[in-house]
Short mmCIF file of C-alpha atoms in Angstrom, two decimals:
data_model
loop_
_atom_site.label_atom_id
_atom_site.label_comp_id
_atom_site.label_asym_id
_atom_site.label_seq_id
_atom_site.Cartn_x
_atom_site.Cartn_y
_atom_site.Cartn_z
CA GLN A 1 -57.18 27.62 94.51
CA ASN A 2 -54.41 25.68 92.64
CA ALA A 3 -55.51 22.24 93.63
CA VAL A 4 -56.11 19.38 91.29
CA ALA A 5 -57.08 16.45 93.55
CA GLU A 6 -58.23 15.89 97.04
CA LEU A 7 -58.19 12.83 99.14
CA ALA A 8 -61.53 12.61 100.93
CA PRO A 9 -62.23 10.38 103.75
CA ALA A 10 -63.91 7.12 102.74
CA SER A 11 -66.96 7.96 104.78
CA ALA A 12 -67.58 11.15 102.80
CA SER A 13 -69.28 9.52 99.95
CA SER A 14 -68.83 5.99 98.58
CA ALA A 15 -70.52 6.84 95.31
CA LEU A 16 -68.27 9.34 94.05
CA PRO A 17 -65.11 8.30 92.15
CA LEU A 18 -62.71 10.02 94.50
CA PHE A 19 -59.06 10.23 93.77
CA ASP A 20 -57.44 7.51 95.80
CA PRO A 21 -53.64 7.49 95.55
CA ALA A 22 -53.37 4.09 96.98
CA ARG A 23 -55.03 2.86 93.68
CA SER A 24 -52.26 4.73 91.51
CA THR A 25 -49.40 2.81 90.35
CA SER A 26 -47.58 5.88 89.18
CA ILE A 27 -48.09 8.46 92.18
CA ASN A 28 -45.31 10.03 94.00
CA MET A 29 -46.51 11.67 97.46
CA HIS A 30 -44.06 14.05 98.64
CA MET A 31 -44.71 13.92 102.34
CA ASN A 32 -41.77 15.98 102.94
CA LYS A 33 -43.61 18.82 101.02
CA PRO A 34 -46.62 19.71 103.07
CA LEU A 35 -49.20 22.43 101.91
CA ARG A 36 -51.70 24.51 103.72
CA ILE A 37 -54.19 26.90 102.30
CA HIS A 38 -57.48 28.62 103.01
CA TYR A 39 -59.76 27.63 100.14
CA ALA A 40 -62.51 29.91 98.90
CA ASP A 41 -63.18 31.62 102.06
CA ALA A 42 -61.12 32.43 105.14
CA ASN A 43 -62.67 29.82 107.20
CA THR A 44 -62.06 26.67 104.99
CA GLU A 45 -58.33 25.53 105.49
CA LEU A 46 -57.00 22.58 103.42
CA SER A 47 -53.87 20.86 104.25
CA GLY A 48 -51.99 18.05 102.26
CA TYR A 49 -48.90 17.27 100.32
CA GLU A 50 -47.59 17.88 96.98
CA CYS A 51 -47.83 14.85 94.53
CA LYS A 52 -46.79 14.00 91.06
CA ASP A 53 -48.94 11.40 88.94
CA ASP A 54 -50.21 10.75 85.47
CA VAL A 55 -53.42 12.92 84.77
CA LYS A 56 -55.45 12.12 81.69
CA PHE A 57 -58.36 13.94 80.17
CA GLY A 58 -59.48 12.38 76.90
CA ASP A 59 -56.81 12.10 74.49
CA TYR A 60 -54.57 14.64 76.53
CA GLN A 61 -52.27 13.18 79.27
CA ALA A 62 -49.38 14.52 81.30
CA ARG A 63 -47.31 13.52 84.29
CA ILE A 64 -47.81 16.71 86.51
CA THR A 65 -47.33 17.94 90.06
CA PHE A 66 -50.42 19.00 91.95
CA ALA A 67 -51.76 19.60 95.42
CA CYS A 68 -53.23 16.50 97.04
CA TRP A 69 -55.53 17.67 99.91
CA THR A 70 -55.77 15.17 102.79
CA ASN A 71 -57.50 17.22 105.53
CA ALA A 72 -60.39 19.62 105.41
CA PRO A 73 -62.34 21.17 108.29
CA ASN A 74 -65.44 18.88 108.23
CA GLN A 75 -67.45 16.20 106.35
CA GLN A 76 -69.78 18.74 104.94
CA PHE A 77 -66.82 20.24 102.84
CA TRP A 78 -66.16 17.06 101.17
CA ALA A 79 -69.93 16.66 100.45
CA GLU A 80 -70.16 20.13 99.01
CA MET A 81 -66.85 19.72 97.01
CA GLY A 82 -67.96 16.40 95.24
CA ASN A 83 -64.89 14.55 93.99
CA GLY A 84 -62.24 17.32 94.03
CA VAL A 85 -61.06 20.57 93.02
CA LEU A 86 -59.59 20.95 89.65
CA GLY A 87 -57.11 23.72 89.04
CA LEU A 88 -57.95 25.66 85.83
CA GLY A 89 -57.17 29.03 87.17
CA PRO A 90 -55.45 31.41 84.53
CA LYS A 91 -52.51 32.07 86.90
CA TYR A 92 -51.45 31.31 90.33
CA GLN A 93 -53.86 32.70 92.84
CA SER A 94 -50.82 32.61 95.07
CA GLN A 95 -47.48 31.04 94.38
CA HIS A 96 -46.88 30.13 97.96
CA ASP A 97 -49.03 28.42 100.66
CA GLU A 98 -49.60 29.98 104.00
CA ASP A 99 -46.40 28.53 105.38
CA GLY A 100 -44.15 29.81 102.35
CA HIS A 101 -44.17 26.49 100.52
CA LEU A 102 -44.13 26.71 96.71
CA MET A 103 -47.54 25.75 95.40
CA PRO A 104 -47.86 23.54 92.14
CA PRO A 105 -49.26 25.57 89.01
CA PRO A 106 -52.85 25.19 88.18
CA LEU A 107 -53.56 22.07 86.04
CA ILE A 108 -54.21 23.84 82.88
CA LEU A 109 -50.77 25.69 83.09
CA SER A 110 -49.05 22.37 83.78
CA MET A 111 -50.48 20.59 80.97
CA THR A 112 -50.09 23.32 78.29
CA ASP A 113 -46.66 24.55 79.48
CA PRO A 114 -44.51 24.66 76.14
CA ASN A 115 -41.65 23.20 78.17
CA ALA A 116 -43.60 20.36 79.52
CA VAL A 117 -41.80 17.07 78.53
CA ASP A 118 -44.45 14.65 79.83
CA SER A 119 -47.52 16.23 78.26
CA ASN A 120 -49.11 15.75 74.74
CA ALA A 121 -50.88 19.06 75.37
CA ALA A 122 -47.56 21.02 75.77
CA GLY A 123 -47.96 24.14 73.65
CA LEU A 124 -51.69 24.21 73.34
CA PRO A 125 -53.30 27.55 73.92
CA LYS A 126 -54.16 28.16 77.61
CA LYS A 127 -57.76 27.88 76.93
CA PHE A 128 -60.60 25.65 77.93
CA ALA A 129 -64.38 25.22 77.54
CA PHE A 130 -66.39 23.66 80.16
CA MET A 131 -70.09 22.79 79.38
CA ALA A 132 -72.70 21.24 81.73
CA THR A 133 -76.29 20.05 81.53
CA GLU A 134 -78.33 17.85 83.99
CA ALA A 135 -77.32 14.96 81.81
CA GLY A 136 -73.59 15.34 81.77
CA ALA A 137 -70.64 17.72 81.52
CA GLU A 138 -67.65 18.10 79.04
CA LEU A 139 -64.21 19.77 79.54
CA GLN A 140 -62.31 20.79 76.20
CA LEU A 141 -58.74 21.89 76.52
CA GLY A 142 -57.04 24.10 74.04
CA GLY A 143 -60.26 25.91 73.17
CA TYR A 144 -63.43 24.32 72.01
CA VAL A 145 -64.98 22.15 69.32
CA PRO A 146 -67.10 24.19 67.21
CA LYS A 147 -69.47 21.40 66.50
CA SER A 148 -70.33 20.83 70.26
CA VAL A 149 -72.11 24.15 70.47
CA LYS A 150 -75.21 25.76 68.70
CA GLY A 151 -74.19 28.92 66.85
CA GLU A 152 -70.86 30.62 67.50
CA MET A 153 -68.94 30.90 70.76
CA MET A 154 -68.34 34.26 72.08
CA VAL A 155 -65.03 34.87 73.69
CA ILE A 156 -65.10 37.55 76.33
CA PRO A 157 -61.71 38.77 77.99
CA SER A 158 -61.64 38.27 81.65
CA LEU A 159 -61.61 41.46 83.94
CA SER A 160 -58.83 39.75 85.95
CA THR A 161 -55.58 37.90 85.30
CA LYS A 162 -56.21 35.81 88.49
CA SER A 163 -59.64 34.49 88.17
CA TYR A 164 -62.34 34.35 85.44
CA ASN A 165 -64.53 37.60 85.65
CA ILE A 166 -66.49 39.09 82.79
CA PRO A 167 -68.73 42.21 82.61
CA ILE A 168 -72.31 41.29 82.42
CA SER A 169 -75.01 43.98 81.75
CA SER A 170 -77.83 41.78 80.55
CA ILE A 171 -78.90 38.08 80.76
CA LYS A 172 -81.90 37.07 78.83
CA ILE A 173 -83.61 33.76 78.40
CA GLY A 174 -86.10 32.79 75.61
CA ASP A 175 -86.53 31.78 71.96
CA THR A 176 -85.30 34.90 70.41
CA PHE A 177 -83.51 37.87 71.48
CA ASP A 178 -86.61 40.38 70.94
CA THR A 179 -88.86 38.01 72.95
CA ALA A 180 -86.53 36.90 75.71
CA THR A 181 -87.08 37.84 79.32
CA GLU A 182 -84.41 40.08 80.97
CA LEU A 183 -83.12 38.44 84.19
CA LEU A 184 -81.17 41.28 85.42
CA SER A 185 -82.76 44.46 86.55
CA TYR A 186 -80.74 47.53 87.57
CA ALA A 187 -82.07 50.53 89.34
CA PRO A 188 -81.95 53.82 87.19
CA GLY A 189 -78.41 55.43 87.63
CA SER A 190 -76.93 52.48 89.29
CA SER A 191 -73.44 51.25 88.19
CA ARG A 192 -73.66 48.02 86.12
#
């Protein structure tokens, strides 16, 4: 949903670089502002508090408010989520939590808000590119760096204003378009 960081129990995984508010010299945890949501499915409830801290991605930094999740249903949730949930939603999934408390906006909206006074990303386009391989990953805010991809990046409008959904009618893998193998197969007459 709109989470930016989670507090995982120390036993979840000591190898992950988990967000630890005790290590931050600039965090403000608002214990009087509890939050509670069901994440991803109706069976996964997260609870925690509203926090404000300095967030930095490469050259971009901002002091933003985010949801700091301190409680999840089980250890498996922390193991599957890795070291956090990063709020990159195009809009709020929900502006209020299940108890009616106002949710902080997704990270991308906070950092690029034209009125953000503590962000050097204020006014950047609300775009990002995320690329991943087995060797590493990269997040680019405000669009993408053309030299970081082979060929030209294709921009496809989302089918939703609340999540990233694109129409897909074909996925091919191979060296050339003509010799590539089609990975999607639709039955004749089915809707694509």
